[in-house]
Coordinates of C-alpha atoms and ligand atoms in Angstrom, one line a residue:
X1 CA 33.0 32.0 7.8
X2 CA 32.0 31.8 4.4
X3 CA 28.2 31.4 3.4
X4 CA 28.2 28.8 2.6
X5 CA 30.5 26.7 5.0
X6 CA 27.9 28.4 7.5
X7 CA 25.1 26.7 6.0
X8 CA 26.4 23.6 5.4
X9 CA 28.1 23.3 9.2
X10 CA 23.4 24.0 10.8
X11 CA 22.8 21.9 8.0
X12 CA 21.1 18.0 9.1
X13 CA 19.2 15.8 6.7
X14 CA 18.3 12.2 7.4
X15 CA 15.5 9.6 6.8
X16 CA 13.6 7.6 9.6
X17 CA 13.5 3.9 8.7
X18 CA 11.1 1.1 10.4
X19 CA 9.0 -1.5 9.4
X20 CA 5.1 0.1 8.6
X21 CA 3.5 0.9 12.5
X22 CA 6.1 1.3 14.5
X23 CA 5.3 4.3 14.5
X24 CA 7.3 6.2 12.1
X25 CA 4.7 8.7 11.1
X26 CA 3.9 9.5 14.5
X27 CA 7.4 10.1 15.2
X28 CA 8.0 12.4 12.1
X29 CA 4.4 15.0 13.1
X30 CA 6.3 15.2 17.3
X31 CA 9.3 16.1 15.1
X32 CA 8.2 18.8 13.1
X33 CA 6.3 20.6 16.0
X34 CA 9.2 21.4 17.7
X35 CA 10.6 22.7 14.6
X36 CA 6.8 25.0 14.5
X37 CA 6.5 23.7 11.2
X38 CA 3.5 22.4 12.2
X39 CA 0.9 22.8 15.0
X40 CA -0.9 20.8 15.8
X41 CA -0.4 17.0 15.1
X42 CA -2.1 15.5 11.7
X43 CA -0.1 16.6 9.0
X44 CA 1.5 14.2 8.4
X45 CA -1.1 11.6 8.1
X46 CA -1.8 11.6 4.9
X47 CA 2.0 10.6 4.1
X48 CA 1.0 7.5 4.7
X49 CA 0.0 4.3 2.9
X50 CA -2.6 3.2 4.6
X51 CA -2.6 -0.8 4.6
X52 CA -6.1 -1.7 4.0
X53 CA -5.5 0.5 0.4
X54 CA -2.7 -2.5 -0.7
X55 CA -5.7 -3.8 -2.8
X56 CA -6.4 -0.7 -4.5
X57 CA -3.4 0.4 -5.9
X58 CA -5.4 4.0 -7.3
X59 CA -5.8 5.0 -4.2
X60 CA -1.8 4.1 -3.2
X61 CA -1.1 6.4 -5.6
X62 CA -3.6 8.9 -5.2
X63 CA -1.9 8.6 -1.3
X64 CA 1.3 8.7 -3.0
X65 CA 0.6 12.1 -5.3
X66 CA -0.2 13.6 -1.8
X67 CA 3.1 12.5 -0.2
X68 CA 5.5 14.4 -2.9
X69 CA 4.1 17.0 -0.4
X70 CA 6.1 14.8 2.3
X71 CA 9.0 14.0 0.8
X72 CA 11.2 16.5 2.2
X73 CA 9.9 17.9 5.7
X74 CA 12.2 21.0 6.7
X75 CA 11.9 22.9 10.0
X76 CA 14.6 24.6 12.0
X77 CA 15.6 23.4 15.5
X78 CA 18.1 25.8 17.8
X79 CA 19.2 27.0 14.8
X80 CA 19.6 23.7 12.2
X81 CA 18.5 23.5 9.5
X82 CA 17.1 20.0 9.8
X83 CA 15.7 17.7 6.1
X84 CA 13.4 14.7 6.9
X85 CA 13.3 12.5 3.7
X86 CA 10.8 10.6 3.3
X87 CA 11.2 7.0 3.4
X88 CA 8.3 5.3 2.4
X89 CA 7.3 1.9 5.4
X90 CA 5.2 -0.2 2.9
X91 CA 7.2 -3.2 1.3
X92 CA 6.7 -2.7 -2.1
X93 CA 8.4 0.7 -2.8
X94 CA 11.6 -0.5 -0.7
X95 CA 13.1 0.1 -3.9
X96 CA 12.0 3.8 -3.0
X97 CA 13.9 3.4 0.4
X98 CA 16.8 2.1 -0.8
X99 CA 17.7 5.1 -3.4
X100 CA 16.4 7.3 -0.8
X101 CA 18.8 6.2 2.3
X102 CA 21.9 7.2 -0.8
X103 CA 21.0 10.8 -0.4
X104 CA 20.9 11.2 4.2
X105 CA 23.6 11.5 5.9
X106 CA 22.3 10.0 8.8
X107 CA 18.6 8.0 9.8
X108 CA 16.8 7.4 13.6
X109 CA 15.7 3.8 13.5
X110 CA 12.3 3.5 14.7
X111 CA 11.9 0.6 17.2
X112 CA 8.1 -1.2 19.0
X113 CA 9.1 -1.7 22.2
X114 CA 6.6 -4.7 21.5
X115 CA 7.7 -6.3 17.9
X116 CA 10.9 -5.8 18.6
X117 CA 13.6 -5.9 15.3
X118 CA 11.4 -6.8 12.3
X119 CA 11.4 -7.9 8.3
X120 CA 11.4 -4.8 6.9
X121 CA 14.0 -3.0 9.8
X122 CA 16.4 -5.5 9.5
X123 CA 16.6 -5.0 5.8
X124 CA 16.6 -1.2 5.9
X125 CA 19.3 -1.2 8.8
X126 CA 21.3 -3.8 6.6
X127 CA 21.7 -1.0 3.4
X128 CA 22.5 1.6 6.0
X129 CA 25.5 -0.3 7.3
X130 CA 26.7 -1.2 3.9
X131 CA 27.3 2.3 3.6
X132 CA 28.1 3.4 7.4
X133 CA 25.0 5.5 7.4
X134 CA 25.2 6.9 11.5
X135 CA 22.1 5.1 12.6
X136 CA 20.3 6.7 16.0
X137 CA 17.3 4.1 17.3
X138 CA 14.9 4.7 19.0
X139 CA 13.1 2.6 20.7
X140 CA 9.3 3.5 20.6
X141 CA 5.0 3.0 22.5
X142 CA 6.2 1.9 25.8
X143 CA 3.3 3.3 27.0
X144 CA 2.8 -0.5 26.0
X145 CA 3.2 -3.6 27.3
X146 CA 6.6 -4.8 25.5
X147 CA 9.3 -6.6 25.3
X148 CA 12.5 -6.2 28.8
X149 CA 14.4 -3.9 27.5
X150 CA 17.6 -5.2 27.7
X151 CA 16.3 -8.3 26.4
X152 CA 15.7 -5.7 23.4
X153 CA 19.3 -4.1 23.1
X154 CA 20.5 -7.4 22.7
X155 CA 17.6 -8.7 20.3
X156 CA 19.5 -5.6 18.6
X157 CA 22.1 -6.1 18.7
X158 CA 21.8 -9.6 17.4
X159 CA 19.2 -9.3 15.0
X160 CA 20.6 -5.5 13.2
X161 CA 24.7 -6.7 13.5
X162 CA 24.8 -3.1 16.1
X163 CA 26.4 -1.9 18.9
X164 CA 24.3 0.1 20.7
X165 CA 24.5 3.1 23.8
X166 CA 21.4 3.1 25.1
X167 CA 21.2 7.1 26.0
X168 CA 18.4 6.6 28.2
X169 CA 16.4 4.4 29.5
X170 CA 12.8 4.3 30.9
X171 CA 11.3 3.4 34.1
X172 CA 8.6 1.2 34.0
X173 CA 6.6 -0.2 30.9
X174 CA 2.7 -0.3 29.9
X175 CA 0.9 0.8 32.4
X176 CA 2.9 1.4 34.5
X177 CA 5.3 3.5 32.4
X178 CA 7.0 5.8 34.4
X179 CA 9.2 8.1 33.2
X180 CA 12.4 8.4 31.5
X181 CA 16.1 8.7 31.9
X182 CA 17.7 10.9 29.9
X183 CA 21.4 9.2 30.7
X184 CA 23.2 11.8 27.9
X185 CA 22.1 14.5 30.0
X186 CA 21.5 13.0 33.7
X187 CA 17.4 13.7 34.2
X188 CA 14.6 11.7 35.1
X189 CA 11.5 12.9 32.7
X190 CA 8.7 12.0 34.8
X191 CA 5.2 10.5 31.7
X192 CA 2.1 11.9 33.2
X193 CA 0.9 10.9 30.4
X194 CA -1.9 13.4 28.2
X195 CA -0.7 16.3 26.5
X196 CA -0.7 13.6 23.2
X197 CA -0.3 16.7 20.7
X198 CA 1.0 19.8 22.3
X199 CA 4.1 21.0 23.2
X200 CA 3.8 20.9 27.4
X201 CA 5.7 21.2 29.8
X202 CA 7.6 18.3 31.5
X203 CA 8.3 17.6 35.4
X204 CA 11.8 17.0 35.0
X205 CA 14.5 15.9 38.0
X206 CA 18.0 15.6 38.3
X207 CA 18.3 14.4 41.0
X208 CA 17.8 10.8 41.8
X209 CA 17.6 11.0 45.8
X210 CA 14.7 13.7 45.3
X211 CA 12.9 13.5 47.8
X212 CA 10.1 14.8 46.0
X213 CA 10.7 11.7 43.5
X214 CA 8.0 9.3 45.2
X215 CA 5.6 11.2 44.6
X216 CA 5.9 10.6 41.0
X217 CA 7.7 7.4 41.2
X218 CA 7.0 3.8 42.4
X219 CA 9.7 3.5 45.1
X220 CA 10.5 -0.3 43.3
X221 CA 11.2 1.5 39.4
X222 CA 12.8 4.0 41.0
X223 CA 15.2 1.6 42.6
X224 CA 15.1 -1.0 39.4
X225 CA 16.1 2.1 37.6
X226 CA 19.3 2.5 39.9
X227 CA 20.2 -0.8 39.5
X228 CA 19.1 -1.0 35.5
X229 CA 21.7 2.4 34.8
X230 CA 24.4 0.5 37.1
X231 CA 24.0 -2.0 34.7
X232 CA 24.0 0.1 31.8
X233 CA 27.8 1.2 33.0
X234 CA 29.1 -1.9 33.6
X235 CA 27.6 -3.8 30.2
X236 CA 27.7 -0.7 27.4
X237 CA 30.2 1.1 26.0
X238 CA 30.8 5.1 27.1
X239 CA 29.1 6.9 23.9
X240 CA 31.8 8.3 21.8
X241 CA 30.8 9.9 18.1
X242 CA 33.5 9.3 16.3
X243 CA 32.2 5.9 16.6
X244 CA 28.8 6.5 15.9
X245 CA 29.7 9.3 13.1
X246 CA 31.8 5.9 11.4
X247 CA 28.4 4.2 11.2
X248 CA 29.9 2.0 14.8
X249 CA 28.0 3.2 17.6
X250 CA 24.4 3.1 17.8
X251 CA 23.0 5.0 21.1
X252 CA 19.3 4.6 22.0
X253 CA 16.5 6.4 23.2
X254 CA 13.8 5.2 24.8
X255 CA 9.9 6.8 24.2
X256 CA 6.3 7.6 22.9
X257 CA 6.1 9.3 19.7
X258 CA 2.6 9.4 20.6
X259 CA 2.5 10.7 23.9
X260 CA 5.4 12.8 22.4
X261 CA 6.9 11.6 25.7
X262 CA 11.3 11.3 25.3
X263 CA 10.7 12.4 21.3
X264 CA 13.1 16.4 22.4
X265 CA 15.6 14.2 24.5
X266 CA 15.7 12.3 20.6
X267 CA 15.8 15.6 18.7
X268 CA 18.3 17.5 21.3
X269 CA 21.2 14.7 21.4
X270 CA 20.2 13.7 16.9
X271 CA 21.1 18.2 16.5
X272 CA 24.4 18.0 18.7
X273 CA 25.6 14.2 17.0
X274 CA 24.4 13.7 14.3
X275 CA 26.5 14.7 11.2
X276 CA 26.1 18.1 8.6
X277 CA 26.4 17.2 4.9
X278 CA 29.1 14.6 4.2
X279 CA 31.7 14.5 1.1
X280 CA 30.5 12.3 -1.5
X281 CA 32.3 9.7 -3.6
X282 CA 32.2 10.1 -7.3
X283 CA 33.5 8.3 -10.0
X284 CA 36.5 9.9 -10.4
X285 CA 37.9 11.5 -6.9
X286 CA 36.0 12.7 -3.7
X287 CA 33.3 15.0 -3.8
X288 CA 33.3 17.8 -0.6
X289 CA 30.5 19.4 0.4
X290 CA 32.6 22.6 0.9
X291 CA 33.2 23.3 -2.6
X292 CA 32.4 26.5 -4.2
X293 CA 31.2 24.8 -7.2
X294 CA 27.7 23.1 -7.3
X295 CA 27.1 19.7 -7.9
X296 CA 24.1 17.0 -6.8
X297 CA 22.5 14.2 -8.2
X298 CA 19.1 12.7 -8.9
X299 CA 18.0 9.8 -6.2
X300 CA 14.1 10.0 -6.1
X301 CA 11.6 10.6 -9.4
X302 CA 7.9 11.2 -8.6
X303 CA 5.4 11.5 -11.5
X304 CA 2.2 12.5 -11.1
X305 CA -0.5 10.1 -12.4
X306 CA -2.6 12.4 -13.7
X307 CA -3.1 12.8 -16.7
X308 CA -4.0 16.8 -16.6
X309 CA -1.3 17.2 -14.1
X310 CA 1.4 15.1 -16.3
X311 CA 4.4 16.0 -15.1
X312 CA 7.7 14.7 -12.9
X313 CA 9.2 16.5 -9.9
X314 CA 13.1 15.3 -10.2
X315 CA 14.4 15.0 -6.1
X316 CA 18.1 16.8 -6.5
X317 CA 20.8 16.5 -3.7
X318 CA 22.6 19.0 -3.4
X319 CA 26.5 17.5 -2.6
X320 CA 28.9 20.3 -3.1
X321 CA 28.0 23.9 -3.9
X322 CA 25.2 26.5 -4.1
X323 CA 22.5 26.1 -6.6
X324 CA 21.0 28.8 -8.1
X325 CA 17.5 29.4 -9.8
X326 CA 18.6 30.3 -13.2
X327 CA 21.7 29.4 -13.3
X328 CA 23.1 26.9 -16.1
X329 CA 24.3 23.8 -14.6
X330 CA 25.8 20.3 -16.7
X331 CA 23.9 16.9 -17.5
X332 CA 26.2 15.0 -17.4
X333 CA 25.1 12.1 -19.2
X334 CA 22.8 13.7 -21.5
X335 CA 26.1 15.5 -21.9
X336 CA 24.0 19.1 -22.1
X337 CA 23.3 22.5 -20.8
X338 CA 19.8 23.5 -18.2
X339 CA 18.3 25.9 -16.5
X340 CA 15.7 26.2 -13.9
X341 CA 13.3 28.6 -13.4
X342 CA 11.1 27.2 -10.7
X343 CA 13.3 24.8 -8.2
X344 CA 11.0 23.7 -5.3
X345 CA 12.2 23.6 -1.8
X346 CA 10.0 22.2 1.3
X347 CA 8.8 22.9 4.4
X348 CA 6.8 21.6 6.6
X349 CA 4.7 19.8 4.4
X350 CA 4.6 23.6 2.0
X351 CA 6.3 23.8 -1.4
X352 CA 7.7 27.3 -2.5
X353 CA 10.4 28.3 -5.2
X354 CA 13.9 28.7 -4.3
X355 CA 16.5 31.0 -5.4
X356 CA 19.2 29.3 -3.6
X357 CA 19.6 26.2 -1.9
X358 CA 22.4 24.5 -0.5
X359 CA 24.5 21.0 0.8
X360 CA 22.5 18.8 2.8
X361 CA 19.1 20.5 0.9
X362 CA 16.7 19.2 -1.4
X363 CA 16.0 20.9 -4.4
X364 CA 12.8 19.3 -6.5
X365 CA 13.2 19.8 -10.2
X366 CA 10.7 20.7 -12.7
X367 CA 11.2 17.1 -15.9
X368 CA 9.6 16.1 -19.1
X369 CA 11.3 13.6 -19.2
X370 CA 15.7 14.6 -19.1
X371 CA 16.3 12.7 -15.8
X372 CA 16.7 9.4 -14.3
X373 CA 18.1 8.1 -10.9
X374 CA 21.8 8.6 -10.7
X375 CA 21.6 11.5 -12.7
X376 CA 24.8 13.7 -12.0
X377 CA 24.3 18.1 -11.9
X378 CA 27.7 19.9 -12.0
X379 CA 28.9 23.4 -13.6
X380 CA 30.9 21.9 -16.0
X381 CA 32.8 18.8 -14.9
X382 CA 32.3 15.7 -16.2
X383 CA 31.6 13.7 -13.0
X384 CA 29.0 10.7 -11.7
X385 CA 28.6 10.0 -8.4
X386 CA 28.8 6.9 -7.4
X387 CA 26.4 4.5 -5.1
X388 CA 22.5 4.4 -6.5
X389 CA 22.7 0.8 -6.5
X390 CA 19.6 -1.2 -7.7
X391 CA 19.0 -4.1 -5.1
X392 CA 17.4 -7.7 -6.3
X393 CA 13.6 -7.3 -6.6
X394 CA 11.3 -9.8 -5.5
X395 CA 9.2 -10.7 -8.3
X396 CA 9.4 -11.4 -12.0
X397 CA 7.4 -11.6 -14.7
X398 CA 7.3 -11.2 -18.5
X399 CA 6.2 -8.6 -20.2
X400 CA 4.4 -9.6 -23.3
X401 CA 3.1 -6.5 -26.2
X402 CA -0.3 -7.0 -26.5
X403 CA -0.4 -4.1 -29.3
X404 CA 2.2 -4.9 -32.7
X405 CA 0.9 -1.5 -33.6
X406 CA 2.2 0.2 -30.3
X407 CA 5.6 -1.4 -30.0
X408 CA 7.1 1.9 -30.2
X409 CA 5.2 3.7 -27.0
X410 CA 5.2 0.6 -24.4
X411 CA 9.2 0.5 -25.5
X412 CA 8.7 4.2 -24.5
X413 CA 7.1 3.6 -22.1
X414 CA 9.1 1.0 -20.5
X415 CA 11.5 2.7 -20.4
X416 CA 10.8 6.2 -18.9
X417 CA 9.4 3.9 -15.7
X418 CA 12.1 1.7 -16.1
X419 CA 14.0 5.5 -15.4
X420 CA 12.2 7.1 -12.6
X421 CA 13.1 3.6 -10.6
X422 CA 9.6 2.2 -10.9
X423 CA 11.1 -1.4 -11.2
X424 CA 13.8 -3.0 -13.0
X425 CA 13.9 -4.6 -16.8
X426 CA 15.9 -7.2 -17.8
X427 CA 16.8 -8.5 -20.6
X428 CA 17.0 -12.2 -20.9
X429 CA 20.4 -13.5 -23.2
X430 CA 19.1 -16.4 -25.0
X431 CA 15.6 -15.1 -26.5
X432 CA 15.7 -11.4 -26.1
X433 CA 13.0 -11.9 -23.5
X434 CA 12.1 -8.9 -21.2
X435 CA 11.6 -9.8 -17.5
X436 CA 10.5 -6.9 -15.1
X437 CA 11.7 -6.9 -11.7
X438 CA 9.6 -5.7 -8.8
X439 CA 9.8 -5.5 -5.2
X440 CA 5.3 -5.6 -4.6
X441 CA 3.6 -7.4 -6.3
X442 CA 1.8 -4.0 -6.9
X443 CA 3.7 -2.5 -9.6
X444 CA 2.6 -4.6 -11.7
X445 CA -0.7 -2.7 -11.7
X446 CA 1.3 0.4 -11.9
X447 CA 2.8 -0.3 -14.9
X448 CA 0.6 -1.6 -17.2
X449 CA -2.0 1.1 -15.5
X450 CA 0.9 3.6 -16.5
X451 CA 1.7 2.4 -19.8
X452 CA -1.5 2.2 -21.0
X453 CA -2.5 5.4 -20.0
X454 CA 0.6 7.4 -20.6
X455 CA 1.7 5.4 -23.4
X456 CA -0.8 4.5 -25.4
X457 CA 0.3 0.6 -25.0
X458 CA -0.5 -2.4 -23.6
X459 CA 0.7 -5.1 -21.7
X460 CA 0.1 -8.3 -20.6
X461 CA 2.3 -10.8 -17.9
X462 CA 3.5 -14.1 -17.9
X463 CA 4.4 -15.8 -14.6
X464 CA 8.5 -17.0 -14.4
X465 CA 10.5 -18.5 -11.6
X466 CA 12.3 -16.3 -10.7
X467 CA 13.5 -16.3 -7.2
X468 CA 16.8 -13.4 -7.6
X469 CA 18.4 -11.0 -9.4
X470 CA 22.6 -11.4 -8.7
X471 CA 24.3 -9.1 -10.5
X472 CA 27.7 -11.2 -11.7
X473 CA 31.2 -9.8 -11.0
X474 CA 34.1 -12.2 -11.9
X475 CA 38.2 -10.9 -12.3
X476 CA 38.6 -12.2 -15.2
X477 CA 35.8 -12.3 -17.4
X478 CA 38.5 -14.1 -20.3
X479 CA 39.2 -17.4 -17.0
X480 CA 38.2 -20.6 -19.0
X481 CA 36.5 -20.6 -15.6
X482 CA 33.7 -17.9 -16.5
X483 CA 33.7 -19.4 -20.1
X484 CA 32.1 -22.1 -18.7
X485 CA 29.7 -20.8 -16.3
X486 CA 28.2 -18.3 -19.6
X487 CA 27.7 -21.6 -21.3
X488 CA 26.6 -23.9 -18.8
X489 CA 24.0 -21.0 -17.5
X490 CA 23.2 -19.3 -20.3
X491 CA 19.4 -19.8 -20.1
X492 CA 19.3 -18.1 -16.2
X493 CA 21.6 -15.2 -17.9
X494 CA 19.9 -11.7 -18.6
X495 CA 21.5 -8.0 -19.1
X496 CA 19.8 -5.3 -16.7
X497 CA 19.2 -2.0 -18.0
X498 CA 22.6 -0.5 -17.9
X499 CA 24.0 -3.9 -19.6
X500 CA 25.9 -5.3 -17.0
X501 CA 25.5 -9.1 -16.5
X502 CA 22.7 -10.4 -14.7
X503 CA 22.4 -13.6 -13.3
X504 CA 18.3 -14.8 -12.4
X505 CA 18.2 -17.7 -9.8
X506 CA 15.3 -19.6 -9.8
X507 CA 16.6 -20.7 -5.7
X508 CA 19.2 -20.0 -3.4
X509 CA 20.4 -24.0 -4.3
X510 CA 21.2 -22.8 -8.1
X511 CA 22.8 -19.9 -5.9
X512 CA 25.0 -22.4 -4.3
X513 CA 25.4 -24.1 -7.0
X514 CA 28.0 -21.3 -8.3
X515 CA 29.3 -20.4 -6.1
X516 CA 30.4 -24.8 -5.4
X517 CA 30.8 -25.3 -9.7
X518 CA 32.4 -21.4 -10.5
X519 CA 34.7 -20.2 -6.7
X520 CA 35.8 -17.2 -9.0
X521 CA 32.4 -15.6 -10.5
X522 CA 30.1 -13.3 -7.7
X523 CA 26.8 -12.8 -7.3
X524 CA 25.9 -9.9 -5.1
X525 CA 22.5 -8.7 -4.6
X526 CA 23.5 -5.5 -5.2
X527 CA 24.0 -4.2 -9.0
X528 CA 27.4 -1.3 -7.5
X529 CA 30.2 -1.2 -4.6
X530 CA 30.2 1.8 -3.3
Ligands
LIG601 P1 4.0 3.9 10.2 O1 4.5 5.6 9.8 O2 5.7 3.3 10.8 O3 3.6 2.8 9.5 O4 4.1 4.1 12.1 P2 2.1 5.2 12.3 O5 2.9 6.4 12.9 O6 1.5 5.2 11.4 O7 1.8 4.2 13.8 C1 1.1 2.9 13.6 C2 0.8 3.2 15.3 O8 1.2 3.7 16.1 C3 -0.7 4.5 14.8 O9 -2.4 3.6 15.3 C4 -0.4 5.0 15.6 O10 -0.8 5.9 16.5 C5 0.9 4.2 16.9 N1 1.4 4.9 17.8 C6 2.8 5.5 16.9 N2 3.4 5.8 18.8 C7 2.8 5.3 19.7 C8 3.3 4.8 20.6 O11 4.1 5.6 21.4 N3 2.5 4.6 21.8 C9 1.2 3.5 21.2 N4 0.5 3.9 22.0 N5 0.9 3.8 19.4 C10 1.4 4.8 18.5 P3 -3.1 3.2 14.5 O12 -4.4 3.2 15.5 O13 -2.6 2.4 13.6 O14 -3.4 4.8 14.2 P4 -4.3 6.0 14.4 O15 -5.2 5.8 14.1 O16 -3.7 6.5 15.1 O17 -3.3 7.6 13.2

């Protein structure tokens, strides 16, 4: 096998998604412990944007600064190279997470056993489903009282639209949590508490009729487990890897990340079934990881807000071939050759300069403003990867220039911040006024601060009654119906930064009206189809 093929086969690049507080950070830490990338839990905590900081965006930015190092966490486990891409759980950074999902090959969805399916989980899973991303579900915090396992599985199917197959099953819960049965490997792991931060030996039974078992598990719970396993066999289909890989079936594990319980079962299964880097659609063709020529795309740009170190790091996912340091690559959008002398990769939470990177890997490239989200690098081929769509923002405000002498600086600043993906810019057709759309109100402070400190421009905002932005599609732009739509809805029409037509709806009702009155006009909450 060639070097390239071998390296592709052993890579697993994924993201963990969850509603804040479900246990994503804790689980990440435990996975790193298994990979030997860290020795003790606590190392990743700094990554987390604390709830208490939501009113203080500088504090959030400071923490985000720290999180550059945890943007990609890599470790080796059972001969596989695993890359975890950080997906901020904080709602205000939801766009970041959506974009990161374009660079993962699979995901693990963490659900809190007590809270069940929460809002942010629903949104993120929807994005994964749109892209048929393989998902494994981890139900966390079994050491706490929560919902009945079967009820929760039903809830996941109904609210998330998934087809689940439990591959493990809990024995008791909360105070009475006594273990997890690994259905895949047919073994029972006994929960004895303790040993939270380090890896430790666990008592394992492979025979549920082992007489010694009664010393560890209440007889009643054991009976219940046997019945539950029977029920699982009757109700759920057998696990089918092909269906999982197609995004049509999702295995479920139970455990407690905090207690490092059930995490290894999850990781072992993940390593066995999760896909290596997948082919990716580009505008002209599909690109396969084992093609010899390098291709990759930018899915995230991290700007350092510290004025003393105002550098940006563009995160590139290698799609095909081998990326090499100091080799000349082609920046397709700018039609320009570029070389990178100090590409970064990440091990654990350390950053280091690398000479080579393979499909599935993420390289961090120092950037002085050449990159924007979605940019493609190749060895010369003119192709653009598809699928870094934008989603409708949730907040909208007019942006005004407060210093007429600095309008150029303001325009440049807005342009660059939008390229980084901080927010989205819409220009109204009617009067050319500019509207900034964001995923969270916090971003307005960030933008204002950065425009002033990095570009010397001053802005103010004005409220605007918009509910959501919809990208407009029509099969026949010359039709009378479409022309009539443009005329009647003039006031609500705008262009996004790429010039795509957008309908700024003030309420769900006005969207319904368009649907009724102009059936050939399609309004989409997403800028691009796959
Ligand atoms: P997030 O990244 O998804 O936002 O969640 P995070 O891992 O930070 O976990 C949120 C809270 O839930 C943390 O408590 C964490 O300790 C706790 N937690 C995670 N997994 C488990 C589990 O299996 N069982 C129990 N009982 N708790 C769990 P915190 O008090 O908010 O933070 P900290 O003070 O412990 O850091």
